[in-house]
Tab-separated table of C-alpha atoms and ligand atoms in Angstrom:
chain	number	residue	atom	x	y	z
X	1	MET	CA	8.301	-14.450	18.255
X	2	LYS	CA	9.681	-10.815	17.183
X	3	ASN	CA	7.321	-8.056	17.811
X	4	VAL	CA	6.604	-6.007	14.735
X	5	VAL	CA	4.673	-2.899	14.958
X	6	VAL	CA	2.590	-2.137	12.252
X	7	THR	CA	1.568	1.368	12.024
X	8	GLY	CA	-1.686	1.607	9.781
X	9	GLY	CA	-2.338	-2.159	10.603
X	10	ALA	CA	-6.217	-1.548	9.925
X	11	GLY	CA	-5.983	-0.270	6.779
X	12	TYR	CA	-6.110	-1.844	3.179
X	13	ILE	CA	-2.441	-2.946	2.764
X	14	GLY	CA	-1.398	-3.065	6.497
X	15	SER	CA	-4.139	-5.542	7.507
X	16	HIS	CA	-3.272	-7.980	4.582
X	17	THR	CA	0.461	-7.189	5.863
X	18	VAL	CA	-0.570	-8.348	9.396
X	19	LEU	CA	-1.600	-11.926	8.483
X	20	SER	CA	1.451	-12.458	6.224
X	21	LEU	CA	3.640	-11.362	9.332
X	22	ILE	CA	1.822	-13.814	11.482
X	23	GLU	CA	2.396	-16.779	8.736
X	24	TYR	CA	6.174	-15.754	8.503
X	25	GLY	CA	6.525	-16.130	12.392
X	26	TYR	CA	6.313	-12.592	13.342
X	27	ASN	CA	3.996	-11.028	16.256
X	28	PRO	CA	2.327	-7.803	14.798
X	29	ILE	CA	1.122	-5.138	17.169
X	30	ILE	CA	-1.345	-3.060	15.530
X	31	VAL	CA	-0.957	0.933	16.153
X	32	ASP	CA	-3.810	2.711	13.952
X	33	ASN	CA	-6.304	5.776	15.187
X	34	PHE	CA	-8.845	4.268	12.898
X	35	SER	CA	-9.295	7.547	10.989
X	36	ASN	CA	-9.616	5.855	7.708
X	37	SER	CA	-10.570	2.327	8.690
X	38	SER	CA	-12.669	0.322	11.145
X	39	PRO	CA	-11.966	-1.421	14.407
X	40	LYS	CA	-13.999	-4.010	13.125
X	41	VAL	CA	-10.795	-4.892	10.964
X	42	ILE	CA	-9.196	-6.004	14.231
X	43	GLU	CA	-11.917	-8.550	14.781
X	44	ARG	CA	-11.627	-9.886	11.354
X	45	LEU	CA	-8.080	-10.151	11.371
X	46	GLU	CA	-8.464	-12.384	14.521
X	47	LYS	CA	-11.284	-14.373	13.143
X	48	ILE	CA	-9.287	-15.300	9.835
X	49	SER	CA	-5.970	-15.896	11.950
X	50	ASN	CA	-7.642	-17.615	14.967
X	51	ARG	CA	-5.332	-15.729	17.548
X	52	ASP	CA	-5.326	-12.584	19.576
X	53	ILE	CA	-3.531	-9.617	17.927
X	54	LYS	CA	-2.458	-6.615	20.462
X	55	CYS	CA	-3.782	-3.189	18.891
X	56	TYR	CA	-3.263	0.466	20.340
X	57	ASN	CA	-5.901	2.974	19.291
X	58	ILE	CA	-3.175	5.807	18.692
X	59	ASP	CA	-2.233	8.517	16.189
X	60	CYS	CA	1.434	8.402	15.540
X	61	CYS	CA	1.350	12.244	15.865
X	62	ASN	CA	1.167	11.642	19.647
X	63	LYS	CA	4.875	10.939	20.216
X	64	ASP	CA	4.299	10.020	24.034
X	65	GLU	CA	1.580	7.748	23.483
X	66	LEU	CA	3.735	5.712	20.602
X	67	ASP	CA	6.415	5.593	23.057
X	68	LYS	CA	4.194	3.704	25.301
X	69	VAL	CA	3.984	0.809	22.810
X	70	PHE	CA	7.552	0.702	22.632
X	71	LYS	CA	8.148	0.799	26.571
X	72	GLU	CA	5.460	-1.953	26.857
X	73	ASN	CA	6.693	-4.321	24.110
X	74	ASP	CA	10.318	-5.347	22.936
X	75	VAL	CA	9.730	-4.258	19.339
X	76	PHE	CA	12.076	-5.593	16.653
X	77	GLY	CA	10.833	-3.615	13.796
X	78	VAL	CA	8.163	-1.290	12.568
X	79	ILE	CA	6.237	-1.318	9.076
X	80	HIS	CA	4.994	2.403	8.854
X	81	PHE	CA	1.671	2.440	6.584
X	82	ALA	CA	-0.163	5.009	8.697
X	83	GLY	CA	-0.639	8.075	6.546
X	84	TYR	CA	-3.003	10.201	4.283
X	85	LYS	CA	-3.046	9.078	0.847
X	86	ALA	CA	-5.488	10.651	-1.175
X	87	VAL	CA	-3.607	12.683	-4.354
X	88	GLY	CA	-6.667	15.086	-4.939
X	89	GLU	CA	-7.262	16.078	-1.272
X	90	SER	CA	-3.500	16.331	-0.874
X	91	VAL	CA	-3.587	19.278	-3.543
X	92	LYS	CA	-6.237	20.943	-1.983
X	93	LEU	CA	-4.946	20.724	1.924
X	94	PRO	CA	-1.156	20.413	1.566
X	95	LEU	CA	-0.159	21.191	5.209
X	96	LYS	CA	-2.839	18.497	6.521
X	97	TYR	CA	-0.571	15.936	4.358
X	98	TYR	CA	2.792	17.656	5.332
X	99	GLU	CA	1.745	17.878	8.812
X	100	ASN	CA	0.561	14.115	9.406
X	101	ASN	CA	2.572	12.203	7.141
X	102	LEU	CA	5.650	14.080	8.014
X	103	ILE	CA	5.139	14.493	12.064
X	104	SER	CA	4.101	10.545	12.136
X	105	LEU	CA	7.456	9.582	10.368
X	106	LEU	CA	9.633	11.785	12.767
X	107	ASN	CA	7.783	10.509	15.746
X	108	VAL	CA	8.195	6.779	14.697
X	109	VAL	CA	11.965	7.079	13.862
X	110	GLU	CA	12.763	9.168	17.231
X	111	VAL	CA	10.721	6.522	19.464
X	112	MET	CA	12.421	3.583	17.327
X	113	HIS	CA	15.662	5.326	18.148
X	114	ASN	CA	14.763	5.663	21.802
X	115	ASN	CA	13.918	2.329	22.445
X	116	ASN	CA	16.872	0.604	20.642
X	117	SER	CA	14.584	-0.553	17.819
X	118	ASN	CA	16.134	-0.708	14.420
X	119	ASN	CA	14.451	-1.754	11.583
X	120	LEU	CA	12.123	0.057	9.520
X	121	ILE	CA	10.069	-0.587	6.445
X	122	PHE	CA	8.340	2.530	4.899
X	123	SER	CA	5.451	2.341	2.578
X	124	SER	CA	6.331	4.170	-0.520
X	125	SER	CA	4.876	4.419	-3.932
X	126	ALA	CA	5.518	4.483	-7.517
X	127	THR	CA	4.305	7.991	-7.256
X	128	VAL	CA	7.817	8.814	-6.370
X	129	TYR	CA	9.134	8.351	-10.021
X	130	GLY	CA	6.467	10.767	-11.622
X	131	ASP	CA	6.026	10.291	-15.044
X	132	PRO	CA	9.042	8.160	-16.049
X	133	ALA	CA	11.079	8.757	-19.362
X	134	SER	CA	10.574	5.069	-20.158
X	135	VAL	CA	9.074	1.658	-18.447
X	136	PRO	CA	9.643	-0.878	-17.176
X	137	ILE	CA	10.627	1.710	-14.071
X	138	TYR	CA	13.596	0.351	-12.180
X	139	GLU	CA	14.528	1.403	-8.438
X	140	ASP	CA	17.348	3.781	-9.898
X	141	PHE	CA	15.252	6.116	-12.001
X	142	PRO	CA	15.397	9.802	-11.201
X	143	LEU	CA	12.722	10.496	-8.733
X	144	HIS	CA	10.226	13.268	-9.238
X	145	VAL	CA	6.851	13.992	-7.808
X	146	THR	CA	3.735	16.374	-8.653
X	147	ASN	CA	1.569	16.056	-5.748
X	148	PRO	CA	1.762	16.975	-2.149
X	149	TYR	CA	0.948	13.581	-1.081
X	150	GLY	CA	3.589	12.372	-3.484
X	151	ARG	CA	5.662	14.784	-2.169
X	152	THR	CA	5.462	13.227	1.397
X	153	LYS	CA	6.652	10.135	0.253
X	154	LEU	CA	9.883	11.350	-1.677
X	155	MET	CA	10.359	13.446	1.511
X	156	ILE	CA	10.223	11.026	3.935
X	157	GLU	CA	12.530	8.721	1.707
X	158	GLU	CA	15.040	11.352	1.713
X	159	ILE	CA	14.628	12.062	5.475
X	160	LEU	CA	15.346	8.330	5.997
X	161	LYS	CA	18.307	8.017	3.554
X	162	ASP	CA	19.911	11.006	5.666
X	163	TYR	CA	19.135	9.304	8.802
X	164	VAL	CA	20.675	5.732	8.026
X	165	LYS	CA	23.812	7.608	6.861
X	166	ALA	CA	23.839	9.006	10.664
X	167	ASN	CA	23.067	6.127	12.111
X	168	PRO	CA	24.435	3.105	10.499
X	169	ASP	CA	23.070	0.555	13.018
X	170	PHE	CA	19.644	1.489	11.852
X	171	LYS	CA	18.053	-0.431	8.644
X	172	VAL	CA	15.590	0.927	6.399
X	173	ALA	CA	13.848	-0.465	3.710
X	174	LEU	CA	11.668	1.568	1.396
X	175	LEU	CA	9.168	-0.164	-0.559
X	176	ARG	CA	7.679	1.355	-3.744
X	177	TYR	CA	4.044	0.100	-4.242
X	178	PHE	CA	2.668	-0.185	-7.638
X	179	ASN	CA	-1.307	-0.346	-7.752
X	180	PRO	CA	-2.352	-2.849	-5.037
X	181	ILE	CA	-5.908	-4.548	-5.847
X	182	GLY	CA	-7.493	-7.443	-4.535
X	183	ALA	CA	-8.447	-8.577	-1.091
X	184	HIS	CA	-7.939	-11.778	1.200
X	185	GLU	CA	-9.854	-14.810	-0.118
X	186	SER	CA	-12.118	-14.602	3.005
X	187	GLY	CA	-13.840	-11.807	1.957
X	188	LEU	CA	-13.401	-10.291	5.449
X	189	ILE	CA	-10.890	-7.776	4.648
X	190	GLY	CA	-10.193	-5.624	1.561
X	191	GLU	CA	-10.130	-2.191	-0.048
X	192	ASP	CA	-12.977	-0.271	1.662
X	193	PRO	CA	-12.748	3.252	0.912
X	194	ASN	CA	-15.080	6.179	2.548
X	195	GLY	CA	-17.251	7.867	-0.205
X	196	ILE	CA	-17.022	7.489	-4.023
X	197	PRO	CA	-13.671	5.851	-4.576
X	198	ASN	CA	-10.980	7.734	-6.256
X	199	ASN	CA	-9.284	4.303	-7.360
X	200	LEU	CA	-10.157	2.147	-10.222
X	201	MET	CA	-10.942	-1.176	-8.460
X	202	PRO	CA	-12.879	0.005	-5.796
X	203	TYR	CA	-14.797	2.224	-8.649
X	204	ILE	CA	-15.733	-0.918	-10.444
X	205	THR	CA	-16.676	-3.216	-7.756
X	206	GLN	CA	-19.097	-0.246	-6.810
X	207	VAL	CA	-20.588	-0.331	-10.503
X	208	CYS	CA	-21.013	-4.141	-10.071
X	209	ILE	CA	-22.997	-4.111	-7.058
X	210	GLY	CA	-24.928	-1.246	-8.250
X	211	LYS	CA	-24.248	1.576	-5.803
X	212	LEU	CA	-22.636	3.940	-8.994
X	213	ASP	CA	-24.054	3.822	-12.483
X	214	HIS	CA	-20.956	3.636	-14.705
X	215	LEU	CA	-17.211	3.834	-14.557
X	216	ASN	CA	-15.798	6.699	-16.174
X	217	VAL	CA	-12.637	5.817	-18.016
X	218	PHE	CA	-10.291	8.927	-17.836
X	219	GLY	CA	-9.182	9.270	-21.182
X	220	ASP	CA	-8.715	6.891	-24.199
X	221	ASP	CA	-6.220	8.657	-25.811
X	222	TYR	CA	-3.156	8.033	-24.356
X	223	ASP	CA	-0.260	6.431	-26.481
X	224	THR	CA	-1.108	2.812	-24.859
X	225	ILE	CA	-2.652	-0.651	-26.470
X	226	ASP	CA	-6.146	0.793	-26.528
X	227	GLY	CA	-5.712	4.456	-25.282
X	228	THR	CA	-6.444	3.928	-21.702
X	229	GLY	CA	-4.057	4.058	-18.863
X	230	VAL	CA	-1.913	1.203	-18.261
X	231	ARG	CA	-0.957	0.588	-14.566
X	232	ASP	CA	0.911	-2.296	-12.507
X	233	TYR	CA	-1.772	-3.817	-10.809
X	234	VAL	CA	-0.428	-6.021	-8.266
X	235	HIS	CA	-2.461	-8.244	-5.745
X	236	VAL	CA	-2.552	-7.063	-1.956
X	237	LEU	CA	-1.639	-10.210	-0.699
X	238	ASP	CA	1.690	-10.462	-3.128
X	239	LEU	CA	2.220	-6.895	-1.827
X	240	ALA	CA	1.847	-8.147	1.830
X	241	ARG	CA	4.149	-11.115	1.388
X	242	GLY	CA	6.931	-8.713	0.080
X	243	HIS	CA	7.047	-6.839	3.558
X	244	SER	CA	7.432	-10.478	5.243
X	245	LEU	CA	10.306	-10.999	2.918
X	246	THR	CA	11.647	-7.969	3.517
X	247	LEU	CA	11.899	-8.199	6.960
X	248	LYS	CA	13.545	-11.673	6.870
X	249	LYS	CA	16.215	-9.934	4.501
X	250	MET	CA	16.811	-7.209	6.916
X	251	GLU	CA	17.448	-10.084	9.511
X	252	GLU	CA	20.235	-11.487	7.543
X	253	ILE	CA	22.311	-8.762	6.124
X	254	ASN	CA	24.101	-5.735	7.053
X	255	ASP	CA	23.253	-3.201	4.470
X	256	ASN	CA	21.153	-0.381	5.994
X	257	LEU	CA	19.216	0.995	3.122
X	258	LEU	CA	17.264	-1.303	0.850
X	259	ILE	CA	14.828	-0.031	-1.838
X	260	TYR	CA	12.726	-2.265	-3.857
X	261	ASN	CA	9.729	-1.931	-6.381
X	262	LEU	CA	6.920	-4.265	-5.490
X	263	GLY	CA	4.563	-4.732	-8.291
X	264	THR	CA	4.145	-7.373	-11.086
X	265	GLY	CA	6.298	-6.115	-14.018
X	266	LYS	CA	3.062	-6.202	-16.155
X	267	GLY	CA	0.865	-3.254	-17.350
X	268	SER	CA	-2.954	-3.720	-17.723
X	269	SER	CA	-4.850	-1.166	-19.328
X	270	VAL	CA	-8.239	0.205	-17.755
X	271	LEU	CA	-10.339	-1.607	-19.959
X	272	GLU	CA	-8.164	-4.940	-19.791
X	273	VAL	CA	-9.154	-4.545	-16.255
X	274	VAL	CA	-12.902	-3.778	-16.808
X	275	HIS	CA	-12.864	-6.840	-19.335
X	276	GLU	CA	-11.075	-9.034	-16.856
X	277	MET	CA	-13.687	-8.091	-14.092
X	278	GLU	CA	-16.584	-8.853	-16.578
X	279	LYS	CA	-15.221	-12.367	-16.817
X	280	VAL	CA	-15.999	-12.527	-13.185
X	281	VAL	CA	-19.040	-11.028	-12.718
X	282	GLY	CA	-20.598	-12.433	-15.916
X	283	HIS	CA	-21.833	-9.385	-17.575
X	284	LYS	CA	-20.921	-6.401	-19.219
X	285	ILE	CA	-19.841	-3.118	-16.941
X	286	HIS	CA	-21.341	-0.237	-17.628
X	287	TYR	CA	-18.696	2.657	-18.581
X	288	VAL	CA	-18.204	5.861	-20.283
X	289	ILE	CA	-15.258	7.384	-21.810
X	290	ALA	CA	-14.277	10.640	-19.889
X	291	ASN	CA	-11.901	13.241	-20.176
X	292	ARG	CA	-8.489	12.883	-19.035
X	293	ARG	CA	-7.765	13.089	-15.289
X	294	ALA	CA	-5.290	15.964	-14.571
X	295	GLY	CA	-2.099	14.580	-13.146
X	296	ASP	CA	-2.505	11.238	-14.572
X	297	ILE	CA	0.304	9.596	-16.856
X	298	ALA	CA	-0.111	7.349	-19.922
X	299	THR	CA	1.999	4.162	-18.445
X	300	CYS	CA	3.365	2.966	-15.177
X	301	TYR	CA	4.785	-0.442	-14.545
X	302	ALA	CA	7.662	-2.014	-12.424
X	303	ASN	CA	10.609	-3.915	-13.143
X	304	CYS	CA	10.847	-6.232	-10.173
X	305	ASP	CA	14.031	-7.953	-10.694
X	306	LYS	CA	15.648	-6.510	-7.858
X	307	ALA	CA	12.871	-7.837	-5.448
X	308	TYR	CA	12.831	-11.115	-7.129
X	309	LYS	CA	16.766	-11.500	-6.770
X	310	GLU	CA	17.607	-10.373	-3.516
X	311	LEU	CA	14.107	-11.187	-1.740
X	312	GLY	CA	12.754	-13.973	-3.487
X	313	PHE	CA	9.829	-11.787	-4.309
X	314	LYS	CA	7.535	-13.561	-6.737
X	315	THR	CA	3.942	-12.684	-7.551
X	316	GLN	CA	1.341	-15.718	-7.253
X	317	TYR	CA	-1.723	-13.883	-8.435
X	318	ASN	CA	-2.835	-12.958	-11.708
X	319	LEU	CA	-5.203	-10.407	-12.927
X	320	TYR	CA	-8.402	-12.690	-12.755
X	321	ASP	CA	-7.642	-13.608	-9.153
X	322	MET	CA	-7.192	-9.973	-8.411
X	323	CYS	CA	-10.718	-8.901	-9.822
X	324	GLN	CA	-12.243	-12.291	-8.345
X	325	SER	CA	-11.225	-11.529	-4.806
X	326	SER	CA	-12.015	-7.716	-4.993
X	327	TRP	CA	-15.591	-8.697	-6.140
X	328	ASN	CA	-15.935	-11.384	-3.307
X	329	PHE	CA	-14.997	-8.905	-0.933
X	330	GLN	CA	-17.399	-6.440	-2.456
X	331	GLN	CA	-20.377	-8.646	-2.396
X	332	LYS	CA	-19.634	-9.958	1.431
X	333	ASN	CA	-19.396	-5.735	2.166
X	334	PRO	CA	-21.799	-3.974	0.156
X	335	ASN	CA	-21.579	-1.220	2.615
X	336	GLY	CA	-17.871	-1.600	3.531
X	337	ILE	CA	-16.554	-2.885	6.856
X	338	ARG	CA	-19.333	-1.704	9.511
V	401	UFG	N1	-9.155	5.272	-13.472
V	401	UFG	C1	-10.369	5.469	-14.489
V	401	UFG	N2	-11.470	5.716	-13.801
V	401	UFG	C2	-11.561	5.809	-12.469
V	401	UFG	C3	-10.386	5.752	-11.548
V	401	UFG	C4	-9.452	5.404	-12.327
V	401	UFG	O1	-10.387	5.536	-15.398
V	401	UFG	O2	-12.604	5.951	-11.987
V	401	UFG	C5	-7.520	5.023	-14.082
V	401	UFG	C6	-7.020	6.264	-13.950
V	401	UFG	O3	-7.286	7.418	-15.164
V	401	UFG	C7	-5.414	5.101	-14.241
V	401	UFG	C8	-5.809	3.948	-13.600
V	401	UFG	O4	-7.328	3.917	-13.781
V	401	UFG	O5	-5.326	5.264	-15.525
V	401	UFG	C9	-5.514	3.895	-12.079
V	401	UFG	O6	-5.826	5.036	-11.514
V	401	UFG	P1	-6.020	4.952	-9.751
V	401	UFG	O7	-6.542	6.010	-9.315
V	401	UFG	O8	-6.555	3.338	-9.418
V	401	UFG	O9	-4.266	4.699	-9.529
V	401	UFG	P2	-3.423	5.561	-9.866
V	401	UFG	O10	-2.314	4.957	-10.599
V	401	UFG	O11	-3.794	6.897	-10.295
V	401	UFG	O12	-2.645	5.895	-8.218
V	401	UFG	C10	-2.023	4.643	-7.542
V	401	UFG	C11	-2.442	5.177	-6.068
V	401	UFG	C12	-1.448	6.383	-5.844
V	401	UFG	C13	-0.126	6.150	-6.177
V	401	UFG	C14	-0.046	5.883	-7.418
V	401	UFG	C15	1.301	5.632	-7.655
V	401	UFG	O13	-3.758	5.771	-5.841
V	401	UFG	O14	-2.085	6.628	-4.366
V	401	UFG	O15	-0.739	4.573	-7.871
V	401	UFG	O16	1.466	4.983	-8.855
V	401	UFG	F1	0.233	7.155	-5.674
């Protein structure tokens, strides 16, 4: 079984990807410093997969410690999820974001190089498209970012493009995620934000469970179906599978730079998500129309034909499944993963 290092493997997308890698016959090795996740996630992953999972409590900013992982294991590839991801915080603390996200990436690449590990998947984001001129968004659209978090994603994409030019034996895949929501059907792992959630789905589930009084809908005067923001929500299990399919592809081909959008290709408005969740919980959800949130765009959804044609990436879950599994996770973990 090929070893795949998953940095940030205890996090939301990372943990679901660890399970997918196992299903696809890879051996995941988690590297996480648990700065935004719980070590309990590892036990839960072991419970779901019914096997031991190797895990190193390491900060990717520590190059020497990271190097040890590669010395102790023959590493076929790396999926690099680890990084800070709060847009608002990045505006207030840009250096924290540049330092952590860029140094981690530089260390990962250098350590891979020194240990002859040549396949890297980077966790990028639809945020690199900024406010697109039209939708759906294709991979060759112009790139533009509006906040330091997004800029770290774009800078890393550029760094990796330069790196593969200079190192043709090194393969990189840039996966641009749209809006991942949902959770594993066991309810043991899911999105577990610290404090008051920034993102829509954990906010809604916390309203549903009574931890928050109501949802603020950020604007109802956008040029969209009902005036509220439209996003491409994708089930985290579909997204996770996209990583395994990408690794398989990297084993088959010689191209050394792959870029894919991972979404569903379909947009849903904030109110459509709320109404879908109302079907799941069986009652109305209290929401209030609030001002637009600074930096938000009206509409963002992907064209995913490239991932479908080249990877066979086809989503299996609909919005109802996403809401249902998010709610299941919230109910089973009213206070998060503790
Ligand atoms: N929204 C609300 N109320 C809330 C939270 C969100 O109305 O309490 C709305 C937003 O205005 C937006 C939609 O719900 O229209 C989705 O918002 P999220 O914060 O869940 O997601 P974003 O699309 O703003 O951002 C996400 C990730 C970013 C990433 C970006 C890329 O959180 O990390 O997608 O597209 F950069």
